[in-house]
mmCIF file of C-alpha atoms in Angstrom:
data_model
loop_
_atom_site.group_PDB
_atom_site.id
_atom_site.type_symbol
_atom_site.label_atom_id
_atom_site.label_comp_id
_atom_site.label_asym_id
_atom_site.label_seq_id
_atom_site.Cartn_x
_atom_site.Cartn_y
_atom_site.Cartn_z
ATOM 1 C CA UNK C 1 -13.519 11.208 -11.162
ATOM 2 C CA UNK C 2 -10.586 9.130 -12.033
ATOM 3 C CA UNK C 3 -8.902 9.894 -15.316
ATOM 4 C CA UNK C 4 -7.198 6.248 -15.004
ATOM 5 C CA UNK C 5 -11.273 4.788 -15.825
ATOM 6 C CA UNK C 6 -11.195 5.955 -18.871
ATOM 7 C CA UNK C 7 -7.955 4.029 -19.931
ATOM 8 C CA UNK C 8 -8.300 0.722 -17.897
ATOM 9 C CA UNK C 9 -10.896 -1.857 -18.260
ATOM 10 C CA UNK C 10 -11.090 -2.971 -15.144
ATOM 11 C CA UNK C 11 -13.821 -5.923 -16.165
ATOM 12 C CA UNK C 12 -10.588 -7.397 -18.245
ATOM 13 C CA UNK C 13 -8.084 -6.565 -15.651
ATOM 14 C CA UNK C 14 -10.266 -9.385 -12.982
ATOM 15 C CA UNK C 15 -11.405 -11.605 -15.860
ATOM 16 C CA UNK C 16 -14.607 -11.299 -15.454
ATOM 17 C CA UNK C 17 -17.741 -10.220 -17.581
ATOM 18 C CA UNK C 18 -19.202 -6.902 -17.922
ATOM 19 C CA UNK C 19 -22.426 -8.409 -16.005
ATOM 20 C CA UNK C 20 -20.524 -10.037 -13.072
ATOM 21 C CA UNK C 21 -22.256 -10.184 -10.025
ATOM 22 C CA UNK C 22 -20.204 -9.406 -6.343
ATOM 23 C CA UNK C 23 -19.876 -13.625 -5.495
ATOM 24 C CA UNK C 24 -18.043 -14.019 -9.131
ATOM 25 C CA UNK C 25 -15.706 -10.432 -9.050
ATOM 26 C CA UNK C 26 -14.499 -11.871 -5.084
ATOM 27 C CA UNK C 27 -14.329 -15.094 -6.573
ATOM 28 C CA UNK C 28 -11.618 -14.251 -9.297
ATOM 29 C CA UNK C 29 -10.156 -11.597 -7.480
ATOM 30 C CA UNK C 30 -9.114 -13.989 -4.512
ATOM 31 C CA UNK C 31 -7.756 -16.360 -7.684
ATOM 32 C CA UNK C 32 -5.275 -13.622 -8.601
ATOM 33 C CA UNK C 33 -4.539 -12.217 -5.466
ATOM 34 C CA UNK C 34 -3.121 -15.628 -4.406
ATOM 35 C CA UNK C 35 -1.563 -16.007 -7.568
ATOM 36 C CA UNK C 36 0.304 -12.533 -8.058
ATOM 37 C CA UNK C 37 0.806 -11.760 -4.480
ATOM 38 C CA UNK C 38 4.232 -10.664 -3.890
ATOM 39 C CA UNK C 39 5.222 -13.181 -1.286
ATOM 40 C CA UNK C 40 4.260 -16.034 -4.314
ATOM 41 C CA UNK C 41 6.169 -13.815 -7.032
ATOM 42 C CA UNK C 42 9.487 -12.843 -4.941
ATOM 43 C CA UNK C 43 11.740 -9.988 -7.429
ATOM 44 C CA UNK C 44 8.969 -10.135 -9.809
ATOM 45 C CA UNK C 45 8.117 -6.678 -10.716
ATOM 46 C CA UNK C 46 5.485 -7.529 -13.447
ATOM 47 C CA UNK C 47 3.820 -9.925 -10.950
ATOM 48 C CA UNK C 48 3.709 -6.880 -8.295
ATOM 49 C CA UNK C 49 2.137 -4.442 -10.772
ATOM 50 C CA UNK C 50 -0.523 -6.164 -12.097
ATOM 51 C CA UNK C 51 -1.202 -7.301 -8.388
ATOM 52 C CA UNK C 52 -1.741 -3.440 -7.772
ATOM 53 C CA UNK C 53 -3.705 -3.486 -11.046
ATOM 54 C CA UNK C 54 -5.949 -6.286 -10.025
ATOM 55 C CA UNK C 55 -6.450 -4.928 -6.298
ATOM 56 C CA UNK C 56 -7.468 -1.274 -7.930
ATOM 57 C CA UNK C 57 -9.756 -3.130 -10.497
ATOM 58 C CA UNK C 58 -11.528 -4.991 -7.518
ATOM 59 C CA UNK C 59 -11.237 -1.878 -5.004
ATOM 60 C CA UNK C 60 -14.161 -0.215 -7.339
ATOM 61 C CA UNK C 61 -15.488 -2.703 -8.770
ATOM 62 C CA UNK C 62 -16.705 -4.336 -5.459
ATOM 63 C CA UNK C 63 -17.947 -1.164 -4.260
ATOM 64 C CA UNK C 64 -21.315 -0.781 -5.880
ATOM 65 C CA UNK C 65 -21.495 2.461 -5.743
ATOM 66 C CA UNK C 66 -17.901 3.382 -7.255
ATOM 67 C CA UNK C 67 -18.691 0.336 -9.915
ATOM 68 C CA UNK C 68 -22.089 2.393 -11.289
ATOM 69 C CA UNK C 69 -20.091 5.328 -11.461
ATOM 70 C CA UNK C 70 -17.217 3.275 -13.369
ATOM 71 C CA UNK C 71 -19.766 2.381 -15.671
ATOM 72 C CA UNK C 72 -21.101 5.413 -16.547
ATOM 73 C CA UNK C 73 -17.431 6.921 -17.173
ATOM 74 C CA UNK C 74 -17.060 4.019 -20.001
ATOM 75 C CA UNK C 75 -19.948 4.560 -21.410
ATOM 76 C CA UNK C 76 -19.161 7.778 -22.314
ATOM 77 C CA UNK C 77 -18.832 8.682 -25.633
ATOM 78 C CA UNK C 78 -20.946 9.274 -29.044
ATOM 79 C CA UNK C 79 -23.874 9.117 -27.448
ATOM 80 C CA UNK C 80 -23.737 12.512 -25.572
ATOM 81 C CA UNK C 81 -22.785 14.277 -29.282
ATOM 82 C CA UNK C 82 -25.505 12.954 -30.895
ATOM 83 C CA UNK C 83 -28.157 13.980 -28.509
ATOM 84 C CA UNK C 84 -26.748 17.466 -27.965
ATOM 85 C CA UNK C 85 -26.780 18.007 -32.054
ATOM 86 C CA UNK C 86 -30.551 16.204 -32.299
ATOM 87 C CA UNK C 87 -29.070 13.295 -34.869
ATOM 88 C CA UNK C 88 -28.627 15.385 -37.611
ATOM 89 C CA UNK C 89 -24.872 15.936 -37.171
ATOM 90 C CA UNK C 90 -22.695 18.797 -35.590
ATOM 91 C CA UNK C 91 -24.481 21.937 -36.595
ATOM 92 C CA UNK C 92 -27.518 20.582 -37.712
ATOM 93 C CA UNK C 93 -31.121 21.889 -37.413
ATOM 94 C CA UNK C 94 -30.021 25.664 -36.076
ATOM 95 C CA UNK C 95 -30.723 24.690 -32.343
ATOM 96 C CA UNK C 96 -28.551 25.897 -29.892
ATOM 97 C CA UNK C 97 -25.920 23.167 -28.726
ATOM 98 C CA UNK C 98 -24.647 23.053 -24.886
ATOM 99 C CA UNK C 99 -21.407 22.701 -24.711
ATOM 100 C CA UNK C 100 -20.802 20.458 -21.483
ATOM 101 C CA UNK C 101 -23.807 18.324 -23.746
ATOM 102 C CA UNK C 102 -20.738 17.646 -26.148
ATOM 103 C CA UNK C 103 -18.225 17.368 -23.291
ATOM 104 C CA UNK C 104 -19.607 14.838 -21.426
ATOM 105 C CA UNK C 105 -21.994 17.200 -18.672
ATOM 106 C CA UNK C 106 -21.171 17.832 -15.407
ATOM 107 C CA UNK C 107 -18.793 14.520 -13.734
ATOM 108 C CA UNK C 108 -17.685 13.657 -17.562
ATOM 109 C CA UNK C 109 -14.966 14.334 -19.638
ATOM 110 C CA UNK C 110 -15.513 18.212 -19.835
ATOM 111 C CA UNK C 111 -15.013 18.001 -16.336
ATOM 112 C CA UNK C 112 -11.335 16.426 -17.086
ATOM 113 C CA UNK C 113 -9.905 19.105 -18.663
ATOM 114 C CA UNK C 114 -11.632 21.951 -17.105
ATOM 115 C CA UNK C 115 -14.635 22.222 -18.933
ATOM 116 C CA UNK C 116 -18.195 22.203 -18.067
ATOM 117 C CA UNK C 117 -19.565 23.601 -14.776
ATOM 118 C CA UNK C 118 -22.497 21.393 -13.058
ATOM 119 C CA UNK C 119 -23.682 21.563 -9.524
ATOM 120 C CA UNK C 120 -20.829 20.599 -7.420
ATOM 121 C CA UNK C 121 -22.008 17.833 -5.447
ATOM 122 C CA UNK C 122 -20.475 15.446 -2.197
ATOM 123 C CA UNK C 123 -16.621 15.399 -3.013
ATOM 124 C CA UNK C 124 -14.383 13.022 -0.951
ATOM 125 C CA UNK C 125 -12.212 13.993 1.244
ATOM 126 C CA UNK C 126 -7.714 13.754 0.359
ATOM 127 C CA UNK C 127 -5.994 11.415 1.988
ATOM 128 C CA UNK C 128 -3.243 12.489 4.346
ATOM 129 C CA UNK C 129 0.490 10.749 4.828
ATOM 130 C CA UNK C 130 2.260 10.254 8.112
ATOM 131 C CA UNK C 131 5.192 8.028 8.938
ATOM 132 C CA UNK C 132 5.142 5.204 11.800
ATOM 133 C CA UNK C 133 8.758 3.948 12.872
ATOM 134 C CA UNK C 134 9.273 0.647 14.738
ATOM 135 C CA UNK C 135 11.676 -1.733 15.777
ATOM 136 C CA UNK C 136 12.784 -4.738 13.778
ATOM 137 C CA UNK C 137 11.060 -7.253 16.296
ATOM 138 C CA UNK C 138 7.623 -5.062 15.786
ATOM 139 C CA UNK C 139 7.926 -5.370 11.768
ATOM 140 C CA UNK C 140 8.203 -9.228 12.569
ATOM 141 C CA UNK C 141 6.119 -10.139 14.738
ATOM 142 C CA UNK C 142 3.297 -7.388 14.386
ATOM 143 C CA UNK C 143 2.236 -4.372 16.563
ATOM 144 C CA UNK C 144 -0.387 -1.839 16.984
ATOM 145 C CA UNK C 145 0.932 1.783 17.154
ATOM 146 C CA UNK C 146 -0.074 5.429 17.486
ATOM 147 C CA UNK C 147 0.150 7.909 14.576
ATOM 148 C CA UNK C 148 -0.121 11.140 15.397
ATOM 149 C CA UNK C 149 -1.440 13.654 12.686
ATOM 150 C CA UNK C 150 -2.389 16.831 11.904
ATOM 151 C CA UNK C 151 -4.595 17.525 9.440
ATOM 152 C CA UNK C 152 -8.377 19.325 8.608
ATOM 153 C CA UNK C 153 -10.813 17.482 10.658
ATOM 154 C CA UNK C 154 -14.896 18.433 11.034
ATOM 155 C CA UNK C 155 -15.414 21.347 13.075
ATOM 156 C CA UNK C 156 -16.006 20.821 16.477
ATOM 157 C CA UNK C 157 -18.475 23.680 16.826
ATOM 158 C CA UNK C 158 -20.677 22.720 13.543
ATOM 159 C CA UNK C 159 -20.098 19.701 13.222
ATOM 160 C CA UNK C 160 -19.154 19.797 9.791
ATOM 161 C CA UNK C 161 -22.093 21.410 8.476
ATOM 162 C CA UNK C 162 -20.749 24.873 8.193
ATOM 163 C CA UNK C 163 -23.344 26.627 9.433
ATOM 164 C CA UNK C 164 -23.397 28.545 12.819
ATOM 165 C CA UNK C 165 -25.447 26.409 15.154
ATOM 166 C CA UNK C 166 -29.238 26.892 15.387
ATOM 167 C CA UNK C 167 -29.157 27.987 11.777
ATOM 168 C CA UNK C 168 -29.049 27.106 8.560
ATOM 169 C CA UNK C 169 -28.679 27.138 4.805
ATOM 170 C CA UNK C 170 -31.006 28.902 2.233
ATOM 171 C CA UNK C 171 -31.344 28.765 -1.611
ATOM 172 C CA UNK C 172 -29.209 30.341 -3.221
ATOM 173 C CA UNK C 173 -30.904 33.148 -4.701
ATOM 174 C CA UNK C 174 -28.231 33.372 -7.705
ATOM 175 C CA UNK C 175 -28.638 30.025 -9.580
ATOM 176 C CA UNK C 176 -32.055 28.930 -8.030
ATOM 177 C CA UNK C 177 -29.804 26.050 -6.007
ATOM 178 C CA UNK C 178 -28.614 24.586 -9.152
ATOM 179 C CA UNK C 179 -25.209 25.599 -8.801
ATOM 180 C CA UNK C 180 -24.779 26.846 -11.830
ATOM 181 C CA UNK C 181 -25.445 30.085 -14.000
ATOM 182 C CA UNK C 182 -25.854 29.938 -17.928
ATOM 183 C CA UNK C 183 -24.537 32.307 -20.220
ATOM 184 C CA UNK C 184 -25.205 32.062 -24.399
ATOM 185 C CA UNK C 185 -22.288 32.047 -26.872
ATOM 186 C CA UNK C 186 -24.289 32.569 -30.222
ATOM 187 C CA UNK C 187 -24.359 29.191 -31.350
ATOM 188 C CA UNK C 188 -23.214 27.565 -27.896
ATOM 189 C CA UNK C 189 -24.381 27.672 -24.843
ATOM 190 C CA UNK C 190 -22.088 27.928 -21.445
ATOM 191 C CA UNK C 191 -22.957 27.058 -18.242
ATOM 192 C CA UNK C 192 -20.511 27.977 -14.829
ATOM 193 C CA UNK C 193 -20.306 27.410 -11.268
ATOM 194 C CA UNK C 194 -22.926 29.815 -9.858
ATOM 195 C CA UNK C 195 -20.098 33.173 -7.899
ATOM 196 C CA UNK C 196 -22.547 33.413 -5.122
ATOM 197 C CA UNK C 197 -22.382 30.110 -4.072
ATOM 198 C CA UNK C 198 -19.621 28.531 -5.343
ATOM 199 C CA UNK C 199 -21.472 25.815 -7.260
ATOM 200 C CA UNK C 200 -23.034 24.329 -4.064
ATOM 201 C CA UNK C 201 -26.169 25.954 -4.753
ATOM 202 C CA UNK C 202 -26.988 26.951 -0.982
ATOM 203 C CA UNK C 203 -25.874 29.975 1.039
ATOM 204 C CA UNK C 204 -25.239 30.645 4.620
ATOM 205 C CA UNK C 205 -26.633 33.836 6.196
ATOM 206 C CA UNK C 206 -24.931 32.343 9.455
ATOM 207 C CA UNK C 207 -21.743 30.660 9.006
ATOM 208 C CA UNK C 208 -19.769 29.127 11.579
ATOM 209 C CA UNK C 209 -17.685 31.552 13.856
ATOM 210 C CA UNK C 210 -15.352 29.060 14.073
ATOM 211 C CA UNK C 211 -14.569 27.622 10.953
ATOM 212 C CA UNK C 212 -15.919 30.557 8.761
ATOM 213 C CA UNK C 213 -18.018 28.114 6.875
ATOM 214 C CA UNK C 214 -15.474 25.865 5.873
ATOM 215 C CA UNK C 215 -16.728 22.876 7.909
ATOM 216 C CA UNK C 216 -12.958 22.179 8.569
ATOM 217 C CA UNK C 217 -10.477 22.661 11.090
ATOM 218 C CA UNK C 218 -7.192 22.006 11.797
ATOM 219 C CA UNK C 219 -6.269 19.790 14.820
ATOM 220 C CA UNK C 220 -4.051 17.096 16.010
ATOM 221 C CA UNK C 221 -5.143 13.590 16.117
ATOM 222 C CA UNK C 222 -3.662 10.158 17.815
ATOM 223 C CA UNK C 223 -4.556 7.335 15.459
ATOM 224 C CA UNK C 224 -4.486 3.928 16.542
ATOM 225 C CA UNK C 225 -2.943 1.802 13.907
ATOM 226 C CA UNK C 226 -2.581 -2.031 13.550
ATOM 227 C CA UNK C 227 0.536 -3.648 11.620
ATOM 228 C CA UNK C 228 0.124 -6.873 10.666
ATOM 229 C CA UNK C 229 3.133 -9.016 11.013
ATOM 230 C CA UNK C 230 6.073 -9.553 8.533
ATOM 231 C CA UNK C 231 5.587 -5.755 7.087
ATOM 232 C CA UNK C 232 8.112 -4.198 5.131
ATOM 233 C CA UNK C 233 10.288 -1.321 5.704
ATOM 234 C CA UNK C 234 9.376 1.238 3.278
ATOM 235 C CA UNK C 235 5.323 -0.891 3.022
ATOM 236 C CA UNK C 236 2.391 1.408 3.233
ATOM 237 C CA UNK C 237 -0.791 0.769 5.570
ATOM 238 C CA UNK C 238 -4.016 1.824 4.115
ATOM 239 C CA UNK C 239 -6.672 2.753 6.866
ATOM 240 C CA UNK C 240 -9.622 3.851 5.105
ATOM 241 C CA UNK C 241 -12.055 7.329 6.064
ATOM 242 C CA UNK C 242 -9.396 8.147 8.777
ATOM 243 C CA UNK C 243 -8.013 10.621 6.788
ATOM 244 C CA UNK C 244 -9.465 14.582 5.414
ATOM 245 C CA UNK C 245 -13.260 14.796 5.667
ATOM 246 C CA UNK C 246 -15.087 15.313 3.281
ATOM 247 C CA UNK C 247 -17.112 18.216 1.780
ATOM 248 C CA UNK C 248 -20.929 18.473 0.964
ATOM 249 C CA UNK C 249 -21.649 14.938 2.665
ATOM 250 C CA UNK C 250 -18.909 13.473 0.824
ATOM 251 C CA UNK C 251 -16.621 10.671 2.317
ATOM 252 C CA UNK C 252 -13.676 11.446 4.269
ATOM 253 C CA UNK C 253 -9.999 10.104 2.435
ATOM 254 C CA UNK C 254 -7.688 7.831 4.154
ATOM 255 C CA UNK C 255 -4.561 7.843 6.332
ATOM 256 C CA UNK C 256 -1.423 6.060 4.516
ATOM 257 C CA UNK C 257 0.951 5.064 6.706
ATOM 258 C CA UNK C 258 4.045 4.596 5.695
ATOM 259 C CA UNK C 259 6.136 2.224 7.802
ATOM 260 C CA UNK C 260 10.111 2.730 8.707
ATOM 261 C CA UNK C 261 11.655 -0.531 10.103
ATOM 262 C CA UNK C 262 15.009 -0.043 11.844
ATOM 263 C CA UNK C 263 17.842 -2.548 11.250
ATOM 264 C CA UNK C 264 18.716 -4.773 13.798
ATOM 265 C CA UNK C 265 21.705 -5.771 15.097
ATOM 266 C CA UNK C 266 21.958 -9.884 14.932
ATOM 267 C CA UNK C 267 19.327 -10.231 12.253
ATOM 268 C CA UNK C 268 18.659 -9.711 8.601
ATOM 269 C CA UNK C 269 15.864 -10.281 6.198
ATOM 270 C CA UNK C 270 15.240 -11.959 3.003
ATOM 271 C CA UNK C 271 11.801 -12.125 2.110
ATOM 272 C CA UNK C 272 10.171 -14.359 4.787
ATOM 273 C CA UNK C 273 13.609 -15.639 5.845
ATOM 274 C CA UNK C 274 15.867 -14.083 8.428
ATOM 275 C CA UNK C 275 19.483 -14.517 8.137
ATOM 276 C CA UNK C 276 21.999 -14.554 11.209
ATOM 277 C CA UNK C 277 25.913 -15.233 11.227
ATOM 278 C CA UNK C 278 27.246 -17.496 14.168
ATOM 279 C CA UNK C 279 30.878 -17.290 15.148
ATOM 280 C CA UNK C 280 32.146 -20.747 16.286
ATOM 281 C CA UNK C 281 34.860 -21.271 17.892
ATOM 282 C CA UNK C 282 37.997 -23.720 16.078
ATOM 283 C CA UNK C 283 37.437 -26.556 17.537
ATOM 284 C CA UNK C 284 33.836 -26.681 17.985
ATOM 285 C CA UNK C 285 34.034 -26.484 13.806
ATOM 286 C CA UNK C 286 36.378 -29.080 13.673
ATOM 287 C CA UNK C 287 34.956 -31.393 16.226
ATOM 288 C CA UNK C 288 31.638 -30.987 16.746
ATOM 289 C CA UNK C 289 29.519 -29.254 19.466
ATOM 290 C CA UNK C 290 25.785 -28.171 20.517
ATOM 291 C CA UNK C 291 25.609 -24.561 19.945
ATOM 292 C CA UNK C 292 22.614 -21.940 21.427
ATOM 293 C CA UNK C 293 20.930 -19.706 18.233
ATOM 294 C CA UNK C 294 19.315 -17.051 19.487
ATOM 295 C CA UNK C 295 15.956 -16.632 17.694
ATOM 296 C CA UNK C 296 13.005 -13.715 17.815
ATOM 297 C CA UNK C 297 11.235 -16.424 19.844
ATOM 298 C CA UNK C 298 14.439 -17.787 22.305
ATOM 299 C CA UNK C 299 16.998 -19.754 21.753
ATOM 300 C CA UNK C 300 17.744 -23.028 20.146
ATOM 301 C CA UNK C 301 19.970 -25.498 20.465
ATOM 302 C CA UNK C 302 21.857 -26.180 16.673
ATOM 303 C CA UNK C 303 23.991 -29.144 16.240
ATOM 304 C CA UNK C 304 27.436 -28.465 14.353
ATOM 305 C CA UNK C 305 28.820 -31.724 12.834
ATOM 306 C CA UNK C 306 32.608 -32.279 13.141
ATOM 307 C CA UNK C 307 34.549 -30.733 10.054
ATOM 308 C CA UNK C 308 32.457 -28.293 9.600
ATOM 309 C CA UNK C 309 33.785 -25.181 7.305
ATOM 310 C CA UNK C 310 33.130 -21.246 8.002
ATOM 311 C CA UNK C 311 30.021 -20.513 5.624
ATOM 312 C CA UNK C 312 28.066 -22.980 6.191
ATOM 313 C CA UNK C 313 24.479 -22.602 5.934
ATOM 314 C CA UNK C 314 22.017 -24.752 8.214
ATOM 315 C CA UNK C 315 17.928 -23.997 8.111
ATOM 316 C CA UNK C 316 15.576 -23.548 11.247
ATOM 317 C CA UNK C 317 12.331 -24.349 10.192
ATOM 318 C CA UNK C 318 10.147 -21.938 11.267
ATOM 319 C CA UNK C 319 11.397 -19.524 12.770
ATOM 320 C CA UNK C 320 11.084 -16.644 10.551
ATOM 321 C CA UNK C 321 8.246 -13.991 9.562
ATOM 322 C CA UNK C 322 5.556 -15.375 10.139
ATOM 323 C CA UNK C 323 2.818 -13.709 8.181
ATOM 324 C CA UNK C 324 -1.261 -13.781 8.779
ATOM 325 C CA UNK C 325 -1.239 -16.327 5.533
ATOM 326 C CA UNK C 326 1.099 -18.431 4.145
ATOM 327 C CA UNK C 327 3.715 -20.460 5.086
ATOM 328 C CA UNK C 328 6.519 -19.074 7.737
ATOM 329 C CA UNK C 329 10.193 -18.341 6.501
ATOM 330 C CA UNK C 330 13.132 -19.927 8.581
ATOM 331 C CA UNK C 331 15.883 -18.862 9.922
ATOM 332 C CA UNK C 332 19.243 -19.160 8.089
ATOM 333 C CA UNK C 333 21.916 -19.337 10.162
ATOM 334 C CA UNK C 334 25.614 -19.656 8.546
ATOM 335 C CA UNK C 335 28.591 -20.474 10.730
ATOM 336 C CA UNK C 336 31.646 -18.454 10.957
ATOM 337 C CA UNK C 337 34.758 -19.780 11.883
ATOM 338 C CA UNK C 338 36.535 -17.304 14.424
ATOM 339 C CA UNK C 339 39.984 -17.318 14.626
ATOM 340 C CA UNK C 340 41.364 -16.423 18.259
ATOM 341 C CA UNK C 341 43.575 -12.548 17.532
ATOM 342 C CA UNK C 342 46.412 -13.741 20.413
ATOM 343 C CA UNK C 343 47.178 -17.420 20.936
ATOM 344 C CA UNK C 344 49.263 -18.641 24.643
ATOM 345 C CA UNK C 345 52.484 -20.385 24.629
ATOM 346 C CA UNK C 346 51.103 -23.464 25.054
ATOM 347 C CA UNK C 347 47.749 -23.029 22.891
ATOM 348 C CA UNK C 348 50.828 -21.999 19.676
ATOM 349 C CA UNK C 349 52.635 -25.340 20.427
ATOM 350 C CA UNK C 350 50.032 -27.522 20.545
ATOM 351 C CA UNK C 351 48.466 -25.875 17.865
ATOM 352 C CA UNK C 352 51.802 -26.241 15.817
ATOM 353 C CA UNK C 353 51.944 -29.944 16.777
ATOM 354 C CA UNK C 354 48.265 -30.407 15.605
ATOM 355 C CA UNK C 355 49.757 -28.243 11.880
ATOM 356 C CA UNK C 356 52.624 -30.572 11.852
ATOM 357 C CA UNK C 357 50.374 -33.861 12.354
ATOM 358 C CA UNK C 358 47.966 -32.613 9.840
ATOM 359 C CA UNK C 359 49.924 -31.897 7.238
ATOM 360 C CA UNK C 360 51.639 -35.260 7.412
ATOM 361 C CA UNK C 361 48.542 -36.988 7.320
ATOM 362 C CA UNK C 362 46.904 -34.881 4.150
ATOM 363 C CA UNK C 363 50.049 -33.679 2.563
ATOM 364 C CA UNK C 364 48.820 -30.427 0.707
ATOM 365 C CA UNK C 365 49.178 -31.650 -2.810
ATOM 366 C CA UNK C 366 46.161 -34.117 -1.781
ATOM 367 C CA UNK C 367 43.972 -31.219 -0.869
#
């Protein structure tokens, strides 16, 4: 269980009602999505944490399963006291009290802080982290990749199960198959995971030769991964149940990918925008010209009016990141002026005629 249910109202957090059904928690979940999305919010931290706030709040809640169990977590409370004590308060009426009764039973908040000792049941399985690095022109544009992994995977001899094949698990003979064994405190009563079994409540008279019972084993695993395009260096790709399995039935975690985008040599980024300096030459500045941009998608032909100065910015429409939604960035392309190191004979005189001509023309006081 997640200790973060029992601080965050997750009904609040999507503006909806307790009672909401699935059409009206999508509904208001694709409202804020759109509307605290990063790309919308650029630099806005607060807008980028509650839009992780709002996509955990609609992560369980639109899971029906994980929602039930959400609810049952909030509920928690008084009403496990006053049933354990039979209304009449604490220590009334001389019965004996059950301790995980006050905590919250097995799965509630005894379980929290250690407390408490129920029949373990499914358990899902960890997630597991890997890296994925790609080229600048992959982040843009969008790839799909191999991650290789290793990690705990079912075992290829029982399938997961744990059990040798052709056999397999009996009743525990310790706890019954409840998983757990009491044990009386005077007043209180205790109850622990059952030693024989572990709290499962089964046993194996066979377990697997090759995983020892476990139902896990280690191996290496190529993982195709999609990557949608405009991602982030540094973003994080979610695939869900491709990561640890789980254990008594329980579902397997997920592989995070996180993504490493190298730097590339012409371009930069800015959000949706990708930024590119041009070197022009003198006298195209000065005069004029028809340049070629080179772009992710070719080249394009950019028109440099006469007089214009080094870093100047012009706008290509379009051809940014272009993302699965939204509108695509542009390309920003600012002109830089390059001076020639080494100048001929000829090229200095002229060029000292032109500085002479010039400066007679705009005196420098007019400038």
């Amino acid at each position: 269980m997640n200790r973060n249910w029992l601080e965050k109202d997750f009904y609040r957090l999507l503006e909806v009602d307790k009672d909401a059904d699935q059409a009206e928690i999508k509904k208001s979940y694709r409202r804020l999505a759109q509307k605290l999305h990063p790309d919308a919010n650029p630099d806005d931290d607060k807008a980028a944490d509650r839009f992780k706030e709002v996509s955990e709040a609609y992560s369980v809640l639109s899971d029906p399963e994980r929602r039930k169990e959400y609810d049952q977590v909030r509920s928690m409370g008084a009403g496990p006291f006053r049933r354990a004590t039979g209304g009449q308060g604490p220590f009334g009426g001389g019965q004996q009290v059950r301790i995980e009764d006050l905590l919250g039973g097995a799965g509630g908040i005894g379980d929290l802080f250690g407390f408490g000792g129920g029949r373990r049941g499914p358990q899902r399985g960890s997630d597991v982290s890997a890296t994925l690095d790609m080229t600048f022109e992959e982040a843009v544009k969008g790839t799909t990749a191999s991650v290789r992994i290793e990690s705990p995977d079912a075992c290829s001899r029982c399938g997961g199960g744990g059990a040798e094949p052709g056999t397999s698990f009996d009743v525990c003979p310790g706890c019954g198959g409840t998983g757990t064994v009491a044990s009386n405190q005077g007043f209180f009563s205790f109850t622990n995971p059952c030693r024989q079994c572990g709290g499962s409540g089964r046993t194996l008279d066979s377990p697997c030769l090759k995983c020892r019972g476990s139902g896990h084993e280690r191996s290496a695993r190529t993982i195709k991964v999609r990557i949608p395009p405009g991602v982030k260096d540094g973003n994080t790709i979610r695939l869900r149940g491709r990561g640890s399995p789980g254990t008594r039935g329980g579902p397997p975690g997920d592989l995070l990918v996180r993504v490493r985008v190298a730097t590339h040599p012409l371009y930069s980024r800015r959000g949706n925008d990708l930024l590119l300096t041009l070197p022009v030459s003198f006298t195209e500045a000065a005069l004029g010209a028809k340049v070629d941009v080179p772009t992710l998608n070719g080249s394009v032909t950019l028109k440099v009016p006469a007089g214009t100065s080094s870093g100047r910015i012009f706008r290509v429409r379009k051809e940014g990141v272009r993302r699965e939604r939204g509108r695509p960035g542009d390309l920003l392309v600012t002109v830089q002026v390059a001076v020639p190191p080494k100048l001929t004979r000829d090229a200095r005189k002229m060029l000292e005629e032109f500085r002479n001509l010039y400066e007679t023309e705009n005196p420098r006081d007019n400038l």
